[in-house]
Amino acid sequence: MSASTFPGGLKPKSITKSAAKPVTLNVNGQDRRLTIAPWTTLLDALRDHLDLTGTKKGCDHGQCGACTVILDGRRVVSCLTLAVMKDGAKITTVEGLAVDGALHPVQQAFIDHDAFQCGYCTPGQICSAVCLIAEGKAKTADEIRELMSGNICRCGAYPNIVAAIHQAMAAMEAKP
Ligand code: FES
Ligand code: FES
């Protein structure tokens, strides 16, 4: 068998076409209908099929948190999530956090505290922090560090990230 064919003489492209499945994802408030191979990750669906490249691919193995998005209110690593398994799910990416041009308090706090250097981990950090605050389990710096430990920052911006999350937490708690 040549490297470019599968059993039965099928070419990879024809397998992809015949195996493609329909899925509807509600992304940042809009229903998006896709027909994709069943092995397409949510990360690839967002980046390659919906052009939402704010969500980053780091390790692609669930180990760095760069691909974190909010799925039905919970933070998930989108590189380990199959898109077809999430039909009808509500997904928020970093592109969907601002409302009417106003940054989300976590986005604003990251800017205020210079909580990034290269910025590659930042969309995942921000989505994760939004959920962390909603979970209400972290109050101290140690608790923030522990519950954000799935989001790696290779630039080592951790002190600023923790400070930013503290600020956002206070801002969101102060809201009526
Ligand atoms: S790219 Fe998903 S956890 Fe690293
Ligand atoms: S800001 Fe560069 S990896 Fe976090």
PDB file of N, CA and C in Angstrom, residues 55-116:
ATOM      1  N   THR A  55      -7.806  31.615  19.801  1.00  0.00           N
ATOM      2  CA  THR A  55      -7.482  30.425  20.592  1.00  0.00           C
ATOM      3  C   THR A  55      -6.225  29.780  20.015  1.00  0.00           C
ATOM      4  N   LYS A  56      -5.254  29.552  20.866  1.00  0.00           N
ATOM      5  CA  LYS A  56      -3.933  29.130  20.383  1.00  0.00           C
ATOM      6  C   LYS A  56      -3.686  27.628  20.541  1.00  0.00           C
ATOM      7  N   LYS A  57      -2.894  27.122  19.609  1.00  0.00           N
ATOM      8  CA  LYS A  57      -2.436  25.733  19.705  1.00  0.00           C
ATOM      9  C   LYS A  57      -1.009  25.746  20.247  1.00  0.00           C
ATOM     10  N   GLY A  58      -0.839  25.170  21.432  1.00  0.00           N
ATOM     11  CA  GLY A  58       0.499  25.076  22.006  1.00  0.00           C
ATOM     12  C   GLY A  58       1.008  23.663  21.849  1.00  0.00           C
ATOM     13  N   CYS A  59       0.710  22.823  22.847  1.00  0.00           N
ATOM     14  CA  CYS A  59       1.204  21.436  22.835  1.00  0.00           C
ATOM     15  C   CYS A  59       0.353  20.517  21.975  1.00  0.00           C
ATOM     16  N   ASP A  60      -0.954  20.828  21.826  1.00  0.00           N
ATOM     17  CA  ASP A  60      -1.928  19.956  21.144  1.00  0.00           C
ATOM     18  C   ASP A  60      -2.093  18.623  21.868  1.00  0.00           C
ATOM     19  N   HIS A  61      -1.712  18.568  23.134  1.00  0.00           N
ATOM     20  CA  HIS A  61      -1.806  17.329  23.919  1.00  0.00           C
ATOM     21  C   HIS A  61      -2.426  17.548  25.306  1.00  0.00           C
ATOM     22  N   GLY A  62      -3.123  18.653  25.500  1.00  0.00           N
ATOM     23  CA  GLY A  62      -3.793  18.860  26.787  1.00  0.00           C
ATOM     24  C   GLY A  62      -2.872  19.215  27.932  1.00  0.00           C
ATOM     25  N   GLN A  63      -1.690  19.698  27.625  1.00  0.00           N
ATOM     26  CA  GLN A  63      -0.730  19.915  28.710  1.00  0.00           C
ATOM     27  C   GLN A  63      -0.369  21.366  28.970  1.00  0.00           C
ATOM     28  N   CYS A  64      -0.773  22.296  28.102  1.00  0.00           N
ATOM     29  CA  CYS A  64      -0.290  23.676  28.279  1.00  0.00           C
ATOM     30  C   CYS A  64      -1.398  24.692  28.555  1.00  0.00           C
ATOM     31  N   GLY A  65      -2.625  24.393  28.169  1.00  0.00           N
ATOM     32  CA  GLY A  65      -3.742  25.306  28.433  1.00  0.00           C
ATOM     33  C   GLY A  65      -3.892  26.437  27.431  1.00  0.00           C
ATOM     34  N   ALA A  66      -3.010  26.522  26.430  1.00  0.00           N
ATOM     35  CA  ALA A  66      -3.089  27.632  25.463  1.00  0.00           C
ATOM     36  C   ALA A  66      -4.414  27.626  24.700  1.00  0.00           C
ATOM     37  N   CYS A  67      -5.017  26.464  24.569  1.00  0.00           N
ATOM     38  CA  CYS A  67      -6.235  26.301  23.755  1.00  0.00           C
ATOM     39  C   CYS A  67      -7.513  26.395  24.579  1.00  0.00           C
ATOM     40  N   THR A  68      -7.419  26.858  25.830  1.00  0.00           N
ATOM     41  CA  THR A  68      -8.593  26.869  26.709  1.00  0.00           C
ATOM     42  C   THR A  68      -9.702  27.762  26.167  1.00  0.00           C
ATOM     43  N   VAL A  69     -10.917  27.219  26.123  1.00  0.00           N
ATOM     44  CA  VAL A  69     -12.114  28.003  25.791  1.00  0.00           C
ATOM     45  C   VAL A  69     -13.168  27.685  26.849  1.00  0.00           C
ATOM     46  N   ILE A  70     -14.254  28.424  26.800  1.00  0.00           N
ATOM     47  CA  ILE A  70     -15.349  28.216  27.761  1.00  0.00           C
ATOM     48  C   ILE A  70     -16.456  27.450  27.051  1.00  0.00           C
ATOM     49  N   LEU A  71     -16.773  26.276  27.547  1.00  0.00           N
ATOM     50  CA  LEU A  71     -17.767  25.406  26.907  1.00  0.00           C
ATOM     51  C   LEU A  71     -18.886  25.146  27.920  1.00  0.00           C
ATOM     52  N   ASP A  72     -20.081  25.635  27.591  1.00  0.00           N
ATOM     53  CA  ASP A  72     -21.220  25.516  28.509  1.00  0.00           C
ATOM     54  C   ASP A  72     -20.823  25.957  29.918  1.00  0.00           C
ATOM     55  N   GLY A  73     -20.080  27.056  29.993  1.00  0.00           N
ATOM     56  CA  GLY A  73     -19.729  27.661  31.280  1.00  0.00           C
ATOM     57  C   GLY A  73     -18.523  27.066  31.971  1.00  0.00           C
ATOM     58  N   ARG A  74     -17.914  26.042  31.367  1.00  0.00           N
ATOM     59  CA  ARG A  74     -16.753  25.410  32.009  1.00  0.00           C
ATOM     60  C   ARG A  74     -15.527  25.562  31.121  1.00  0.00           C
ATOM     61  N   ARG A  75     -14.366  25.666  31.742  1.00  0.00           N
ATOM     62  CA  ARG A  75     -13.146  25.783  30.944  1.00  0.00           C
ATOM     63  C   ARG A  75     -12.712  24.398  30.465  1.00  0.00           C
ATOM     64  N   VAL A  76     -12.387  24.311  29.200  1.00  0.00           N
ATOM     65  CA  VAL A  76     -11.932  23.032  28.642  1.00  0.00           C
ATOM     66  C   VAL A  76     -10.730  23.293  27.743  1.00  0.00           C
ATOM     67  N   VAL A  77      -9.888  22.281  27.617  1.00  0.00           N
ATOM     68  CA  VAL A  77      -8.813  22.373  26.632  1.00  0.00           C
ATOM     69  C   VAL A  77      -9.384  21.894  25.294  1.00  0.00           C
ATOM     70  N   SER A  78      -9.462  22.795  24.344  1.00  0.00           N
ATOM     71  CA  SER A  78     -10.165  22.476  23.091  1.00  0.00           C
ATOM     72  C   SER A  78      -9.375  21.512  22.216  1.00  0.00           C
ATOM     73  N   CYS A  79      -8.083  21.319  22.505  1.00  0.00           N
ATOM     74  CA  CYS A  79      -7.299  20.373  21.697  1.00  0.00           C
ATOM     75  C   CYS A  79      -7.633  18.928  22.040  1.00  0.00           C
ATOM     76  N   LEU A  80      -8.275  18.703  23.196  1.00  0.00           N
ATOM     77  CA  LEU A  80      -8.658  17.338  23.582  1.00  0.00           C
ATOM     78  C   LEU A  80     -10.167  17.135  23.498  1.00  0.00           C
ATOM     79  N   THR A  81     -10.855  18.052  22.852  1.00  0.00           N
ATOM     80  CA  THR A  81     -12.311  17.992  22.762  1.00  0.00           C
ATOM     81  C   THR A  81     -12.693  17.790  21.305  1.00  0.00           C
ATOM     82  N   LEU A  82     -13.428  16.723  21.002  1.00  0.00           N
ATOM     83  CA  LEU A  82     -13.856  16.519  19.625  1.00  0.00           C
ATOM     84  C   LEU A  82     -15.085  17.372  19.343  1.00  0.00           C
ATOM     85  N   ALA A  83     -15.025  18.137  18.262  1.00  0.00           N
ATOM     86  CA  ALA A  83     -16.102  19.081  17.961  1.00  0.00           C
ATOM     87  C   ALA A  83     -17.445  18.370  17.775  1.00  0.00           C
ATOM     88  N   VAL A  84     -17.457  17.217  17.093  1.00  0.00           N
ATOM     89  CA  VAL A  84     -18.745  16.556  16.829  1.00  0.00           C
ATOM     90  C   VAL A  84     -19.411  16.051  18.108  1.00  0.00           C
ATOM     91  N   MET A  85     -18.640  15.918  19.174  1.00  0.00           N
ATOM     92  CA  MET A  85     -19.215  15.480  20.451  1.00  0.00           C
ATOM     93  C   MET A  85     -19.915  16.634  21.167  1.00  0.00           C
ATOM     94  N   LYS A  86     -19.772  17.831  20.648  1.00  0.00           N
ATOM     95  CA  LYS A  86     -20.306  19.010  21.341  1.00  0.00           C
ATOM     96  C   LYS A  86     -21.409  19.691  20.546  1.00  0.00           C
ATOM     97  N   ASP A  87     -22.143  18.918  19.783  1.00  0.00           N
ATOM     98  CA  ASP A  87     -23.242  19.466  18.993  1.00  0.00           C
ATOM     99  C   ASP A  87     -24.196  20.239  19.913  1.00  0.00           C
ATOM    100  N   GLY A  88     -24.492  21.481  19.553  1.00  0.00           N
ATOM    101  CA  GLY A  88     -25.424  22.300  20.332  1.00  0.00           C
ATOM    102  C   GLY A  88     -24.790  23.022  21.505  1.00  0.00           C
ATOM    103  N   ALA A  89     -23.506  22.795  21.737  1.00  0.00           N
ATOM    104  CA  ALA A  89     -22.862  23.417  22.901  1.00  0.00           C
ATOM    105  C   ALA A  89     -22.648  24.907  22.667  1.00  0.00           C
ATOM    106  N   LYS A  90     -22.555  25.601  23.798  1.00  0.00           N
ATOM    107  CA  LYS A  90     -22.316  27.049  23.767  1.00  0.00           C
ATOM    108  C   LYS A  90     -20.835  27.278  24.083  1.00  0.00           C
ATOM    109  N   ILE A  91     -20.148  27.895  23.162  1.00  0.00           N
ATOM    110  CA  ILE A  91     -18.705  28.078  23.313  1.00  0.00           C
ATOM    111  C   ILE A  91     -18.369  29.566  23.295  1.00  0.00           C
ATOM    112  N   THR A  92     -17.552  29.968  24.230  1.00  0.00           N
ATOM    113  CA  THR A  92     -17.047  31.348  24.208  1.00  0.00           C
ATOM    114  C   THR A  92     -15.539  31.285  24.065  1.00  0.00           C
ATOM    115  N   THR A  93     -15.047  32.006  23.069  1.00  0.00           N
ATOM    116  CA  THR A  93     -13.600  32.126  22.892  1.00  0.00           C
ATOM    117  C   THR A  93     -13.180  33.529  23.324  1.00  0.00           C
ATOM    118  N   VAL A  94     -11.893  33.779  23.284  1.00  0.00           N
ATOM    119  CA  VAL A  94     -11.418  35.096  23.715  1.00  0.00           C
ATOM    120  C   VAL A  94     -12.040  36.203  22.854  1.00  0.00           C
ATOM    121  N   GLU A  95     -12.390  35.874  21.611  1.00  0.00           N
ATOM    122  CA  GLU A  95     -13.000  36.888  20.733  1.00  0.00           C
ATOM    123  C   GLU A  95     -14.398  37.283  21.201  1.00  0.00           C
ATOM    124  N   GLY A  96     -15.020  36.435  22.041  1.00  0.00           N
ATOM    125  CA  GLY A  96     -16.409  36.678  22.426  1.00  0.00           C
ATOM    126  C   GLY A  96     -16.575  37.258  23.814  1.00  0.00           C
ATOM    127  N   LEU A  97     -15.478  37.648  24.460  1.00  0.00           N
ATOM    128  CA  LEU A  97     -15.591  38.112  25.848  1.00  0.00           C
ATOM    129  C   LEU A  97     -15.986  39.581  25.971  1.00  0.00           C
ATOM    130  N   ALA A  98     -15.543  40.403  25.053  1.00  0.00           N
ATOM    131  CA  ALA A  98     -15.887  41.830  25.119  1.00  0.00           C
ATOM    132  C   ALA A  98     -17.364  41.999  24.756  1.00  0.00           C
ATOM    133  N   VAL A  99     -18.001  42.967  25.399  1.00  0.00           N
ATOM    134  CA  VAL A  99     -19.422  43.234  25.120  1.00  0.00           C
ATOM    135  C   VAL A  99     -19.553  44.675  24.652  1.00  0.00           C
ATOM    136  N   ASP A 100     -20.135  44.854  23.471  1.00  0.00           N
ATOM    137  CA  ASP A 100     -20.331  46.192  22.901  1.00  0.00           C
ATOM    138  C   ASP A 100     -19.040  47.016  22.931  1.00  0.00           C
ATOM    139  N   GLY A 101     -17.935  46.381  22.620  1.00  0.00           N
ATOM    140  CA  GLY A 101     -16.657  47.098  22.546  1.00  0.00           C
ATOM    141  C   GLY A 101     -15.973  47.291  23.888  1.00  0.00           C
ATOM    142  N   ALA A 102     -16.648  46.923  24.979  1.00  0.00           N
ATOM    143  CA  ALA A 102     -16.034  47.068  26.311  1.00  0.00           C
ATOM    144  C   ALA A 102     -15.348  45.762  26.673  1.00  0.00           C
ATOM    145  N   LEU A 103     -14.075  45.834  27.020  1.00  0.00           N
ATOM    146  CA  LEU A 103     -13.334  44.630  27.380  1.00  0.00           C
ATOM    147  C   LEU A 103     -13.935  43.970  28.618  1.00  0.00           C
ATOM    148  N   HIS A 104     -13.835  42.671  28.678  1.00  0.00           N
ATOM    149  CA  HIS A 104     -14.210  41.932  29.883  1.00  0.00           C
ATOM    150  C   HIS A 104     -13.251  42.366  31.005  1.00  0.00           C
ATOM    151  N   PRO A 105     -13.720  42.434  32.253  1.00  0.00           N
ATOM    152  CA  PRO A 105     -12.828  42.849  33.354  1.00  0.00           C
ATOM    153  C   PRO A 105     -11.525  42.050  33.411  1.00  0.00           C
ATOM    154  N   VAL A 106     -11.550  40.786  33.031  1.00  0.00           N
ATOM    155  CA  VAL A 106     -10.305  40.005  33.054  1.00  0.00           C
ATOM    156  C   VAL A 106      -9.371  40.493  31.943  1.00  0.00           C
ATOM    157  N   GLN A 107      -9.902  40.792  30.793  1.00  0.00           N
ATOM    158  CA  GLN A 107      -9.055  41.331  29.706  1.00  0.00           C
ATOM    159  C   GLN A 107      -8.433  42.655  30.141  1.00  0.00           C
ATOM    160  N   GLN A 108      -9.266  43.523  30.724  1.00  0.00           N
ATOM    161  CA  GLN A 108      -8.771  44.834  31.159  1.00  0.00           C
ATOM    162  C   GLN A 108      -7.679  44.679  32.217  1.00  0.00           C
ATOM    163  N   ALA A 109      -7.896  43.747  33.137  1.00  0.00           N
ATOM    164  CA  ALA A 109      -6.921  43.546  34.215  1.00  0.00           C
ATOM    165  C   ALA A 109      -5.593  43.018  33.662  1.00  0.00           C
ATOM    166  N   PHE A 110      -5.645  42.167  32.658  1.00  0.00           N
ATOM    167  CA  PHE A 110      -4.402  41.671  32.052  1.00  0.00           C
ATOM    168  C   PHE A 110      -3.616  42.825  31.424  1.00  0.00           C
ATOM    169  N   ILE A 111      -4.326  43.763  30.820  1.00  0.00           N
ATOM    170  CA  ILE A 111      -3.641  44.936  30.252  1.00  0.00           C
ATOM    171  C   ILE A 111      -3.082  45.799  31.386  1.00  0.00           C
ATOM    172  N   ASP A 112      -3.900  46.058  32.390  1.00  0.00           N
ATOM    173  CA  ASP A 112      -3.477  46.942  33.490  1.00  0.00           C
ATOM    174  C   ASP A 112      -2.230  46.412  34.193  1.00  0.00           C
ATOM    175  N   HIS A 113      -2.099  45.094  34.259  1.00  0.00           N
ATOM    176  CA  HIS A 113      -0.983  44.497  35.004  1.00  0.00           C
ATOM    177  C   HIS A 113       0.127  43.958  34.102  1.00  0.00           C
ATOM    178  N   ASP A 114       0.071  44.263  32.803  1.00  0.00           N
ATOM    179  CA  ASP A 114       1.096  43.723  31.883  1.00  0.00           C
ATOM    180  C   ASP A 114       1.252  42.218  32.093  1.00  0.00           C
ATOM    181  N   ALA A 115       0.125  41.518  32.088  1.00  0.00           N
ATOM    182  CA  ALA A 115       0.159  40.104  32.457  1.00  0.00           C
ATOM    183  C   ALA A 115       0.499  39.206  31.267  1.00  0.00           C
ATOM    184  N   PHE A 116       1.385  39.659  30.429  1.00  0.00           N
ATOM    185  CA  PHE A 116       1.830  38.856  29.278  1.00  0.00           C
ATOM    186  C   PHE A 116       3.130  39.443  28.740  1.00  0.00           C
TER     187      PHE A 116
END
